[in-house]
Tab-separated table of C-alpha atoms and ligand atoms in Angstrom:
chain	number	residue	atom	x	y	z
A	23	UNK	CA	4.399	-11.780	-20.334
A	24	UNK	CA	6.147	-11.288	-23.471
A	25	UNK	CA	7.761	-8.405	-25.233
A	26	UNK	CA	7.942	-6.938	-28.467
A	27	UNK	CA	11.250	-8.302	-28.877
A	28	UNK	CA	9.849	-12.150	-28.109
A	29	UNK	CA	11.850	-12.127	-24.094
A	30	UNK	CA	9.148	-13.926	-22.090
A	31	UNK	CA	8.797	-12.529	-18.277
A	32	UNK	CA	7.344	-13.703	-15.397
A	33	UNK	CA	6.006	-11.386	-13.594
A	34	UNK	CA	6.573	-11.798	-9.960
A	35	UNK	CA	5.594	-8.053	-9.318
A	36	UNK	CA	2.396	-7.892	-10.484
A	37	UNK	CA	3.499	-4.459	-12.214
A	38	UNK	CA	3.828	-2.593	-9.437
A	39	UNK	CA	2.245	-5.145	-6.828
A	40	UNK	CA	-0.790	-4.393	-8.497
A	41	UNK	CA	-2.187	-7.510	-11.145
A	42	UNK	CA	-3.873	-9.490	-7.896
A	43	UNK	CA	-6.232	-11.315	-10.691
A	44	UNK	CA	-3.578	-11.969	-13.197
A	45	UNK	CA	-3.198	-10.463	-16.745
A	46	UNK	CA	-5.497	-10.994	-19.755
A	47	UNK	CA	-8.812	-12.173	-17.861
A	48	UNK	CA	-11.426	-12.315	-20.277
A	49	UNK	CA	-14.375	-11.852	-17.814
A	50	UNK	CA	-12.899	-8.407	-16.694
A	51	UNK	CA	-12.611	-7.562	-20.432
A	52	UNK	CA	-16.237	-8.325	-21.427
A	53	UNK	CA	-17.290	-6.577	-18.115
A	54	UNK	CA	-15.539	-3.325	-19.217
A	55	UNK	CA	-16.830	-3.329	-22.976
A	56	UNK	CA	-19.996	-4.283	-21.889
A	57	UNK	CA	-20.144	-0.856	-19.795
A	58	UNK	CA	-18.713	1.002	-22.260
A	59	UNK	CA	-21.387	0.240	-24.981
A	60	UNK	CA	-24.072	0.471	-22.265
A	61	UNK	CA	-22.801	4.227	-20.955
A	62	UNK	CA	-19.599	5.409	-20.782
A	63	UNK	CA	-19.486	7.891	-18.782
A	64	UNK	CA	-21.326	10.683	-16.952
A	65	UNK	CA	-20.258	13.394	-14.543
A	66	UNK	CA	-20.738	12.618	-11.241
A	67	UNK	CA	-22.495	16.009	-10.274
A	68	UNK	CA	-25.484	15.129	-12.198
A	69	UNK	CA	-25.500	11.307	-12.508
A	70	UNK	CA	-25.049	8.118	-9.813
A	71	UNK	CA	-25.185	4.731	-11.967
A	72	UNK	CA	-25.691	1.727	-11.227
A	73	UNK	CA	-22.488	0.636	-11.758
A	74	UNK	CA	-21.476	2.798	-9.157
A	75	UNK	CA	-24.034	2.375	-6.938
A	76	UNK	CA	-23.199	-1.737	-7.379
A	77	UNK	CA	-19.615	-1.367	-6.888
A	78	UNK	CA	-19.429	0.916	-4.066
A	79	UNK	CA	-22.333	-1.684	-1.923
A	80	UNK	CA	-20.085	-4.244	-2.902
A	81	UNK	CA	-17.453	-2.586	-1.291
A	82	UNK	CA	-19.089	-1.264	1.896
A	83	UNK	CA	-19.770	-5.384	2.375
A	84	UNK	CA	-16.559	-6.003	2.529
A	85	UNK	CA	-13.867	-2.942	4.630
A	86	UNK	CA	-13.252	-3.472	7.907
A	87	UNK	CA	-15.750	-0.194	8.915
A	88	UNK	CA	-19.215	0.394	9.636
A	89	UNK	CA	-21.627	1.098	6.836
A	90	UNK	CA	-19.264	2.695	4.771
A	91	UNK	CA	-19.266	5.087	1.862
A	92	UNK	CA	-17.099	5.010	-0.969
A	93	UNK	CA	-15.596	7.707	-2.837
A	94	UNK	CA	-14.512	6.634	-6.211
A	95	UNK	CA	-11.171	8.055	-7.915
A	96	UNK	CA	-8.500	7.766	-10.520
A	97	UNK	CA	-5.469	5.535	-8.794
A	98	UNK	CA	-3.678	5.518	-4.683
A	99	UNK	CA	-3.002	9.667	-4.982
A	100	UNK	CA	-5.984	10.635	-5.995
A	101	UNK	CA	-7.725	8.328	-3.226
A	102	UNK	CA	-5.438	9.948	-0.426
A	103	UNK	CA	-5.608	13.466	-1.651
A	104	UNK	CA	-9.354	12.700	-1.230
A	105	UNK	CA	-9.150	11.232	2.302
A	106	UNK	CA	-7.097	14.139	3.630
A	107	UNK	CA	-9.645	16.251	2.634
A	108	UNK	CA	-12.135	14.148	3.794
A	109	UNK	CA	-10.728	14.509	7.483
A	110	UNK	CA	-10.628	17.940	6.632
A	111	UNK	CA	-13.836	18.404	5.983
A	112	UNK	CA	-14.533	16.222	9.543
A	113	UNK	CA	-12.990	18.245	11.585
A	114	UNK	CA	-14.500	21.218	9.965
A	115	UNK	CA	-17.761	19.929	10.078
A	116	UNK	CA	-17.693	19.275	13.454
A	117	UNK	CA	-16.686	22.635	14.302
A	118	UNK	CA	-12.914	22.365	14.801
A	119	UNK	CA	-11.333	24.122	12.354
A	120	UNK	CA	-8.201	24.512	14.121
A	121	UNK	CA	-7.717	20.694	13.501
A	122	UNK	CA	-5.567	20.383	10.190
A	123	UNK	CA	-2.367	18.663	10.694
A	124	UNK	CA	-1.728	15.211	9.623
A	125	UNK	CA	0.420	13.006	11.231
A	126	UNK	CA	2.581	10.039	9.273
A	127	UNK	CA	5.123	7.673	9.669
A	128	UNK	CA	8.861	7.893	8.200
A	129	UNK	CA	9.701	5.375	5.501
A	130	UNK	CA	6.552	5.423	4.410
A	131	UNK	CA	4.605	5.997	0.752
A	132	UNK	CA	1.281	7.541	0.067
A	133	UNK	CA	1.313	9.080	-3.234
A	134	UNK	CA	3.259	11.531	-5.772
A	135	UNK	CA	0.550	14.479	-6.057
A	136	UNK	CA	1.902	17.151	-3.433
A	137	UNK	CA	-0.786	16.453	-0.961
A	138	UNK	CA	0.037	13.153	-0.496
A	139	UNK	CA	3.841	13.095	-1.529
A	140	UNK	CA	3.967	15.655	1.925
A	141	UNK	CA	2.609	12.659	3.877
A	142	UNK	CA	4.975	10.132	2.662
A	143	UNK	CA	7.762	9.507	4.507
A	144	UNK	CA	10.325	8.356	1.736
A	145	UNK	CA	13.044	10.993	0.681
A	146	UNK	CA	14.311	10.269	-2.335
A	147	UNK	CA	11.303	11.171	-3.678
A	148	UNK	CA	10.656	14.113	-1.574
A	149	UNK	CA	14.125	15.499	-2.373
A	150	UNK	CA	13.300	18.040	-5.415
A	151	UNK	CA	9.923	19.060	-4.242
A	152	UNK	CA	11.003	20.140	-0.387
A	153	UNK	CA	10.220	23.853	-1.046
A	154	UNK	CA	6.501	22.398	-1.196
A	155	UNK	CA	6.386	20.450	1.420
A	156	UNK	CA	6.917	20.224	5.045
A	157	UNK	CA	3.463	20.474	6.822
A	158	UNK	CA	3.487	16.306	7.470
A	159	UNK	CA	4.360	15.591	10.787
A	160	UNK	CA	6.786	12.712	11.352
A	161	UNK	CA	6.905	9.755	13.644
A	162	UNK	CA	9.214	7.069	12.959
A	163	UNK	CA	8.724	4.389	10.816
A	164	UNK	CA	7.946	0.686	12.194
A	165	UNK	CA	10.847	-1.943	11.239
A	166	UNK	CA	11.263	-4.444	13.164
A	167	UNK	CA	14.272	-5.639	11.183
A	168	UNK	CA	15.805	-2.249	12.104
A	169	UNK	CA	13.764	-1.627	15.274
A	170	UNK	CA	15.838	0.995	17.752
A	171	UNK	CA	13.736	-0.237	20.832
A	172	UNK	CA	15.568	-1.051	23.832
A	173	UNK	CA	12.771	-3.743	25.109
A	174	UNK	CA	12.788	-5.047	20.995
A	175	UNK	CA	10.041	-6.635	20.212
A	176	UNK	CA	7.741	-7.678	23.253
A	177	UNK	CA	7.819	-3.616	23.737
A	178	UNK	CA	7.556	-2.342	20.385
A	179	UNK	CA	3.711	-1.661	19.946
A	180	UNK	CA	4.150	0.572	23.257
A	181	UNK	CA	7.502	2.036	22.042
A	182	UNK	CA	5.290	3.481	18.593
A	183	UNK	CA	2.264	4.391	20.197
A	184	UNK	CA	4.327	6.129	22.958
A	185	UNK	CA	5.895	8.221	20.215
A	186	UNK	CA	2.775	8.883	18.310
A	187	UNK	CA	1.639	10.766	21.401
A	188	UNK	CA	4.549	12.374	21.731
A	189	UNK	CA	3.840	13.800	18.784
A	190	UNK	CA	0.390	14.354	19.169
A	191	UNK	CA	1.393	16.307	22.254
A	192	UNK	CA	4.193	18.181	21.091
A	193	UNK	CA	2.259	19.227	18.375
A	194	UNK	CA	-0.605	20.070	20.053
A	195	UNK	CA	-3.584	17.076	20.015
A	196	UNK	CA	-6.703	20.039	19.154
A	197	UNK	CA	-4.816	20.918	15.679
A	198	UNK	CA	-3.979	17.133	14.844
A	199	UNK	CA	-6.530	16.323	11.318
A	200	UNK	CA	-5.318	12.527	11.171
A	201	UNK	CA	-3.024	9.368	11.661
A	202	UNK	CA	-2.168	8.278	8.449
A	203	UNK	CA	0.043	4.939	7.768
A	204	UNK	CA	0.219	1.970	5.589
A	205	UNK	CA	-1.639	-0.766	7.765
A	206	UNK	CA	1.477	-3.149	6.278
A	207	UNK	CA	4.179	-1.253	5.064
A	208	UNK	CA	4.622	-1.419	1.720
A	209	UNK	CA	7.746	-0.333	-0.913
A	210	UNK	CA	8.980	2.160	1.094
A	211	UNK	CA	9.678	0.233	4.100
A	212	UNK	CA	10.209	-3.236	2.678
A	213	UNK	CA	6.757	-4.748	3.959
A	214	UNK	CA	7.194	-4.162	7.374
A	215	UNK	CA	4.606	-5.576	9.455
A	216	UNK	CA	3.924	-4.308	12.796
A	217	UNK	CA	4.354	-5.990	16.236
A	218	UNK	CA	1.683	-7.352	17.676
A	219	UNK	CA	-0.571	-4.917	19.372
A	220	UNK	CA	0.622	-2.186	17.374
A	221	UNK	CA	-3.057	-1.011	15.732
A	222	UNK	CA	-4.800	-1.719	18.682
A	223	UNK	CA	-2.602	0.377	20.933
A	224	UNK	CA	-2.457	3.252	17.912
A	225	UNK	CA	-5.962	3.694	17.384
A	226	UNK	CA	-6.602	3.674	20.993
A	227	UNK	CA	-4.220	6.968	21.148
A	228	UNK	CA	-5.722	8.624	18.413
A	229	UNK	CA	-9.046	7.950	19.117
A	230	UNK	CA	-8.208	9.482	22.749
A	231	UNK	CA	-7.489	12.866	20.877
A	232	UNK	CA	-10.216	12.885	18.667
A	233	UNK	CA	-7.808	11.998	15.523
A	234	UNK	CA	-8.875	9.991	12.492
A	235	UNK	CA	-7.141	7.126	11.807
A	236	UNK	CA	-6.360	6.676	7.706
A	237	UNK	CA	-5.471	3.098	7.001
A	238	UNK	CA	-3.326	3.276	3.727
A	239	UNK	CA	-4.502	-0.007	1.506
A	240	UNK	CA	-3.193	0.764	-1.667
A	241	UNK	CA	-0.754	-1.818	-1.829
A	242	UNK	CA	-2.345	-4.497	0.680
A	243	UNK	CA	-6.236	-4.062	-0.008
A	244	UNK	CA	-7.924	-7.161	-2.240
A	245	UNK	CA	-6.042	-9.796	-1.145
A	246	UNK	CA	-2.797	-9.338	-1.829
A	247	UNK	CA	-1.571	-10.215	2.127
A	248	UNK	CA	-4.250	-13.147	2.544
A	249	UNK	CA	-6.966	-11.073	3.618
A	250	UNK	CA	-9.502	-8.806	1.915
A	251	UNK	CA	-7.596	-5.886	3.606
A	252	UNK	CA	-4.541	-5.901	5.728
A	253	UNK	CA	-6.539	-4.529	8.598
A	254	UNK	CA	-8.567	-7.503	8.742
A	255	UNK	CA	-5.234	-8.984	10.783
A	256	UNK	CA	-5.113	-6.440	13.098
A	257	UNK	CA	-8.770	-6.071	13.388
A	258	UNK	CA	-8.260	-2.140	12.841
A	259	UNK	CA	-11.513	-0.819	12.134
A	260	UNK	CA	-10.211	2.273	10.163
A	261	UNK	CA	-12.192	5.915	10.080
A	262	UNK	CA	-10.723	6.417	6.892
A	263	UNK	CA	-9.480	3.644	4.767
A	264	UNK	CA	-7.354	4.249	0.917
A	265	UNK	CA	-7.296	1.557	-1.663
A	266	UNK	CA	-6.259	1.225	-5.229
A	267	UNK	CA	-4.102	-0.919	-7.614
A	268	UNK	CA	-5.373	-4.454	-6.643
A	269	UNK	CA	-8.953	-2.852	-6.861
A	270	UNK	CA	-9.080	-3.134	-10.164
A	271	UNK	CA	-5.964	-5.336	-11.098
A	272	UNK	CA	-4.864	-3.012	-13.118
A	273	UNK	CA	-6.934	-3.389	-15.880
A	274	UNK	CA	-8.382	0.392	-15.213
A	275	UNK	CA	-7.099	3.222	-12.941
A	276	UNK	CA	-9.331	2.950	-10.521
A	277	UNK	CA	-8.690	4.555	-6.480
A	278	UNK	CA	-10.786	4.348	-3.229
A	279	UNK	CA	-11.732	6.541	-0.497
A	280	UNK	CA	-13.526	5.077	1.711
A	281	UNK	CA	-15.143	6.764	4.696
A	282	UNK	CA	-16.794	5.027	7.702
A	283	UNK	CA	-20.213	5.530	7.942
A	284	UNK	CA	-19.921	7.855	11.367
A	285	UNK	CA	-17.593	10.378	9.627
A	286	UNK	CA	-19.538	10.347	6.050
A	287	UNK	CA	-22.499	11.476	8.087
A	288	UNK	CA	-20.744	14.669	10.251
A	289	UNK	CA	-19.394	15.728	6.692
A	290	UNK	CA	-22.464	15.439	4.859
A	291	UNK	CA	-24.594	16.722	7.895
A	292	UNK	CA	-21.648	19.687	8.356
A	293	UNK	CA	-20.079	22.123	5.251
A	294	UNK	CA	-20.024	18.581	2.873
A	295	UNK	CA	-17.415	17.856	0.733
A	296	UNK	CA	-15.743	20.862	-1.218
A	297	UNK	CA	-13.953	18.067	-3.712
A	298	UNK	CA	-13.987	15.792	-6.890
A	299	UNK	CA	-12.252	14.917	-9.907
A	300	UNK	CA	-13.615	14.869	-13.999
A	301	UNK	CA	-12.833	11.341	-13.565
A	302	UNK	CA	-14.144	10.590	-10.061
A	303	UNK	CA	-17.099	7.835	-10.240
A	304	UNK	CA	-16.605	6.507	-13.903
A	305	UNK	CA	-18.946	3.914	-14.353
A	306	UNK	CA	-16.653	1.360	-16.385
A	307	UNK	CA	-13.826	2.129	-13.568
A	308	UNK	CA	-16.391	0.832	-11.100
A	309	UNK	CA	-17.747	-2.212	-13.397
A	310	UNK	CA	-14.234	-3.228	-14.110
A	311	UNK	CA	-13.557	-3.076	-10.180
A	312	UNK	CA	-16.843	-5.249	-9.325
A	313	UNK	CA	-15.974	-7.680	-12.072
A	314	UNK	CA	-12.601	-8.048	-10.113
A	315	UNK	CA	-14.432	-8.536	-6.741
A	316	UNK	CA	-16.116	-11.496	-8.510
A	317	UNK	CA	-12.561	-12.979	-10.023
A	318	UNK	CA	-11.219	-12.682	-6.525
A	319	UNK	CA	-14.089	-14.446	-5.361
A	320	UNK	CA	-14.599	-17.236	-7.660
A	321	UNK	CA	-11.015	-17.751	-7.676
A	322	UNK	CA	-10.818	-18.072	-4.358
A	323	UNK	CA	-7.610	-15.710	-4.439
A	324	UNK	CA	-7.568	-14.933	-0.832
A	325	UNK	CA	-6.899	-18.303	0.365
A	326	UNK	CA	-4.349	-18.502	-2.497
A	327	UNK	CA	-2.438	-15.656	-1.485
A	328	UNK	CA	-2.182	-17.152	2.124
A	329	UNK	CA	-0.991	-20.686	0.770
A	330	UNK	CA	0.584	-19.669	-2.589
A	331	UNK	CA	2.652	-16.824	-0.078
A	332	UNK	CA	3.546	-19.189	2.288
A	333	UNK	CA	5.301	-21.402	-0.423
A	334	UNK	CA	6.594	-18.460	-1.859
A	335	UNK	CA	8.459	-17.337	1.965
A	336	UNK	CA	9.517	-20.800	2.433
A	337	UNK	CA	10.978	-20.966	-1.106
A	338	UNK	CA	12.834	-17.666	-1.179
A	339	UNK	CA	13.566	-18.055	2.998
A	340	UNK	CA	15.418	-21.702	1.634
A	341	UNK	CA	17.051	-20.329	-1.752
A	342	UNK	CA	18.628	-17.024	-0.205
A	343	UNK	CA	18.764	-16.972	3.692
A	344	UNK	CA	22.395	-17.960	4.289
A	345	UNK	CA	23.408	-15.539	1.184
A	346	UNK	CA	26.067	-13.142	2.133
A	347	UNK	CA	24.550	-10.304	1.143
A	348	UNK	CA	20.799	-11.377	2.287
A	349	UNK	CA	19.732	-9.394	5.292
A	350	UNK	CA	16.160	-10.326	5.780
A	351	UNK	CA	13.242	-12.058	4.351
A	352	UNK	CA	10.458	-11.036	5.435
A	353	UNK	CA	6.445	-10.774	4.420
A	354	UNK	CA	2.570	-11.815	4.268
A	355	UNK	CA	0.783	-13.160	1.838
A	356	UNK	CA	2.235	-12.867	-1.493
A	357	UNK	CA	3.458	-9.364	-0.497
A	358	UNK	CA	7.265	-10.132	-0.044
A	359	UNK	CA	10.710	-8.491	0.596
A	360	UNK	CA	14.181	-9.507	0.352
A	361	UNK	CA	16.751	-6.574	1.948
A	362	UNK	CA	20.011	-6.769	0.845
A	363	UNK	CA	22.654	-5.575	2.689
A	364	UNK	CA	26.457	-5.545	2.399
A	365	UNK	CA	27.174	-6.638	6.086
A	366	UNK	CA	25.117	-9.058	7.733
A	367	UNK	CA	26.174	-8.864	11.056
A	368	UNK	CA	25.700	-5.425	10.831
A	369	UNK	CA	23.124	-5.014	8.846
A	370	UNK	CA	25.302	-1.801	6.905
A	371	UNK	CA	23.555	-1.629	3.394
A	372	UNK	CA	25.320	-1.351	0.166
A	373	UNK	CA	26.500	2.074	-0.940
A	374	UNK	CA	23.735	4.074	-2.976
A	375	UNK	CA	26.399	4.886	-5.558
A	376	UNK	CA	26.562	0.812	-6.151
A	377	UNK	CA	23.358	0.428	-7.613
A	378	UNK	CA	22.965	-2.843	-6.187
A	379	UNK	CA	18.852	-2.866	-6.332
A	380	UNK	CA	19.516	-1.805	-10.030
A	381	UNK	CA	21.713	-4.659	-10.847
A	382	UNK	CA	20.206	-7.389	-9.752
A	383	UNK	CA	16.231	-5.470	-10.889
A	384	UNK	CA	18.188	-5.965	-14.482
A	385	UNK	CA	19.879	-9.283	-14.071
A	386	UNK	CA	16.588	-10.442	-13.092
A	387	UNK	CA	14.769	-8.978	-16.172
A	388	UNK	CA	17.573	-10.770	-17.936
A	389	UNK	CA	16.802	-13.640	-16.648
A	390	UNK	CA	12.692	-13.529	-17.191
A	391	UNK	CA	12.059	-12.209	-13.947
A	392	UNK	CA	10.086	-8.920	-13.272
A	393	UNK	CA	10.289	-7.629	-9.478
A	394	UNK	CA	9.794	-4.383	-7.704
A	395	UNK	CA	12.756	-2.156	-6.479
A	396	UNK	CA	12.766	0.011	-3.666
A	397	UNK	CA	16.126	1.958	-2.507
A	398	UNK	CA	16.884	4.722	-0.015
A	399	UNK	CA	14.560	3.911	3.041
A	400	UNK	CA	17.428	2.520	5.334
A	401	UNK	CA	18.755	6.525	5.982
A	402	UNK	CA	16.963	8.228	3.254
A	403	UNK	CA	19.946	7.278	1.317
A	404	UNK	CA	21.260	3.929	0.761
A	405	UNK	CA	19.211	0.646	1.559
A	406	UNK	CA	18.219	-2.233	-1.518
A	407	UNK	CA	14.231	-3.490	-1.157
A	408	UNK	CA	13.191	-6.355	-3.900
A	409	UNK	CA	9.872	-6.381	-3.782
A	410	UNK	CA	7.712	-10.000	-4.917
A	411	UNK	CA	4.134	-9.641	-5.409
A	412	UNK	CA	2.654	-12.010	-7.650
A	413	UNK	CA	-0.642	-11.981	-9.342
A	414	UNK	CA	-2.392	-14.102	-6.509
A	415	UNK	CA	-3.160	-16.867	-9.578
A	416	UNK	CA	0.485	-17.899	-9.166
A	417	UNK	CA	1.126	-21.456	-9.787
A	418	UNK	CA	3.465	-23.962	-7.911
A	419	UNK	CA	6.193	-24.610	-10.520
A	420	UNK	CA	6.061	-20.946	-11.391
A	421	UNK	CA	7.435	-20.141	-7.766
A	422	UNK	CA	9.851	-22.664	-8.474
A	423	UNK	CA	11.155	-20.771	-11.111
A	424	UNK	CA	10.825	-17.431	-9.660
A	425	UNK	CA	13.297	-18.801	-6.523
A	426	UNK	CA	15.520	-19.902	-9.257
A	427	UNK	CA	15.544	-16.931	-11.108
A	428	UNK	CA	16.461	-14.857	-8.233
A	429	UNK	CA	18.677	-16.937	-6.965
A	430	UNK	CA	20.625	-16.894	-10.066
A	431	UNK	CA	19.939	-12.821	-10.479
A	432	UNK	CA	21.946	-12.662	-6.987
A	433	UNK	CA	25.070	-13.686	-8.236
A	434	UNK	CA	25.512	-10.197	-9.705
A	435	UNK	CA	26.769	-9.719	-6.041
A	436	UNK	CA	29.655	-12.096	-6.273
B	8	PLP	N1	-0.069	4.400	-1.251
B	8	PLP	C1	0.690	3.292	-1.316
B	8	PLP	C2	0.890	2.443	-0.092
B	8	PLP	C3	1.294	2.938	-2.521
B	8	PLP	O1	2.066	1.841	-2.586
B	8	PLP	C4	1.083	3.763	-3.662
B	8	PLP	C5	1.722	3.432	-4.939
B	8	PLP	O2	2.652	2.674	-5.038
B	8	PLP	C6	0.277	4.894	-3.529
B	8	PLP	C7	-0.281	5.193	-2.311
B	8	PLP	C8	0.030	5.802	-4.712
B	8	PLP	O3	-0.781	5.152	-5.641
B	8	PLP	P1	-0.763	5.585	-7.186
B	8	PLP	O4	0.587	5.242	-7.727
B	8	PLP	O5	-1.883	4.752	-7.780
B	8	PLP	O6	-1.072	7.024	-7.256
């Protein structure tokens, strides 16, 4: 990228881990004008179009659920306001309309809209808007790097799922809506990935007390950790599943929510959907997405972000592992974190007040290197997250540079 200015980046963020296809495709360009000339938009309670009807087939080929249905929306909020209502509208449906409460994970991020800014678990953002929210209940985040479980890690997929029912329990299991959580953590908790077993022990729990399970894709879906969705590892078959920036690379703000084919058919067959947007199901949102799907596809980006992340682990693993102030490296795909911390032994992070994420975010940018920050998720206060997430088209000698760059960026430390 390059600025006004003439300071040439490389973008090892993808934005906001959202450009999976890379910048300035001219396929995805012609797709959009082309829809735009053909129609450019209709409202949704009159009109289906083929675009839409195209896209959202597309899509129900490819999630990890059975013959799903796809809600089409304006970016990650909008597609997890839409969910929540969704299992809502479930439960209701189905003739329990005591069940409304959702449960979700600390250090966790779901959206800024009030709906879903309740269900994220990340408090620096909650902070000025408490008054409005507080009807999320909590279960603690999954870190392995910080895990707090005695039997750490063979027990850890018992340890969550025993606390999840806790919860459900405690809360009582007939008023509990949904499970929601980011299948791999993403900003918020420094992609953690969860021990093995995790999902399948989750879902079993939930499913046990009639709770939907909402797999949270926004950051992870198309790609980005080496396979369509991040479910596909865990083979989590998802009741409700979210997706958004890699959907449409960021070349239109485009959001998902996607609805197994089971719990489409209780809420059409019960009270429907009381829901929508002026925006929801815009026909060039949904060509620009399927011309995407195709990049992907022909690019073979999938397999690129397995072997392209793996190069990009090793690299930064190499480059920064014995650093003083590197904690952990840690990731899938080309969805990466680096935690810095100010003791190692310890693992004690930085003071808030010493804007370390900050510095080295702007040495970087100094430097011609564009990452994603993410601060406060250690204790809600303090904690440094640098976030890498590529466009998936990333080249060899361009990760060289990027494990330069941040090498070099790190010496704001010394
Ligand atoms: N969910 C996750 C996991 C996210 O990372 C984000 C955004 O970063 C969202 C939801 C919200 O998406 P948006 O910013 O498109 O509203």
């Amino acid at each position: 990228m390059t600025d006004a200015l003439g300071q040439h980046y490389l973008d090892a963020a993808g934005g906001a881990i959202t450009v999976g296809i890379g910048h300035g495709d001219p396929a995805v360009a012609a797709a959009m004008a082309a829809q735009a000339s053909t129609l450019d938009w209709v409202h949704a309670s009159a009109f289906t179009t083929d675009s839409v009807e195209t896209y959202a087939a597309a899509i129900a080929a490819l999630v990890p659920m059975d013959l799903a249905r796809v809600f089409l929306v304006s970016g990650g909020s909008e597609a997890m306001e839409s969910a929540l209502k969704m299992a809502r509208a479930y439960h209701l449906a189905r003739g329990e309309p005591e069940r409304s409460v959702i449960i979700a994970r600390g250090s966790s991020y779901h959206g800024n809209t009030r709906g879903a800014l309740d269900v994220s678990g990340r408090e620096s953002l909650r902070r000025p808007y408490e008054p409005w929210l507080g009807q999320t209940v909590r279960v603690p985040g999954v870190n392995e790097y910080r895990c707090p479980n005695p039997t750490h890690p063979e027990g850890c997929a018992a340890f969550h799922a025993a606390q999840l029912e806790e919860a459900i329990l405690d809360t009582g299991a007939e008023t509990v809506a949904a499970f929601v959580a980011e299948t791999i953590g993403g900003a918020a908790s420094g992609v953690a990935v969860p021990p093995d077993g995790y999902w399948e022990l989750i879902t079993e729990v939930c499913r046990r007390h009639g709770i939907l399970v909402v797999a949270d894709e926004v950051m992870t879906g198309f790609g980005r950790t080496g396979e369509w969705f991040a479910s596909d590892h865990f083979a989590l078959r998802p009741d409700l599943l979210v997706a958004a920036k890699g959907a449409s690379s960021g070349y239109w703000p485009l959001g998902l929510a996607i609805a197994s084919g089971p719990v489409h058919d209780v809420i059409v067959g019960g009270g429907g959907l009381v829901h929508g947007f002026t925006f929801s199901h815009h026909p060039i949102g949904a060509r620009v997405g399927l011309a995407v799907l195709d990049r992907i596809k022909e690019l073979r980006l999938i397999d690129r972000a397995r072997t392209q992340g793996g190069k990009l682990l090793q690299g930064v693993s190499a480059a920064l592992s014995q650093h003083p102030n590197v904690g952990d490296v840690r990731g899938i795909g080309l969805l990466l974190c680096v935690e810095l911390v100010q003791d190692r032994a310890s693992r004690r992070p930085f003071p808030r007040s010493t804007l370390v994420t900050e510095r080295v975010m702007a040495r970087a940018k100094e430097l011609g290197l564009l990452l994603y920050p993410s601060t406060g998720n250690v204790d809600g206060l303090n904690g440094d997250y640098l976030l890498l997430g590529p466009p998936l088209t990333i080249l060899d000698d361009e990760i060289d540079l990027i494990v330069d760059r941040f090498s070099s960026a790190l010496t704001v430390l010394a």
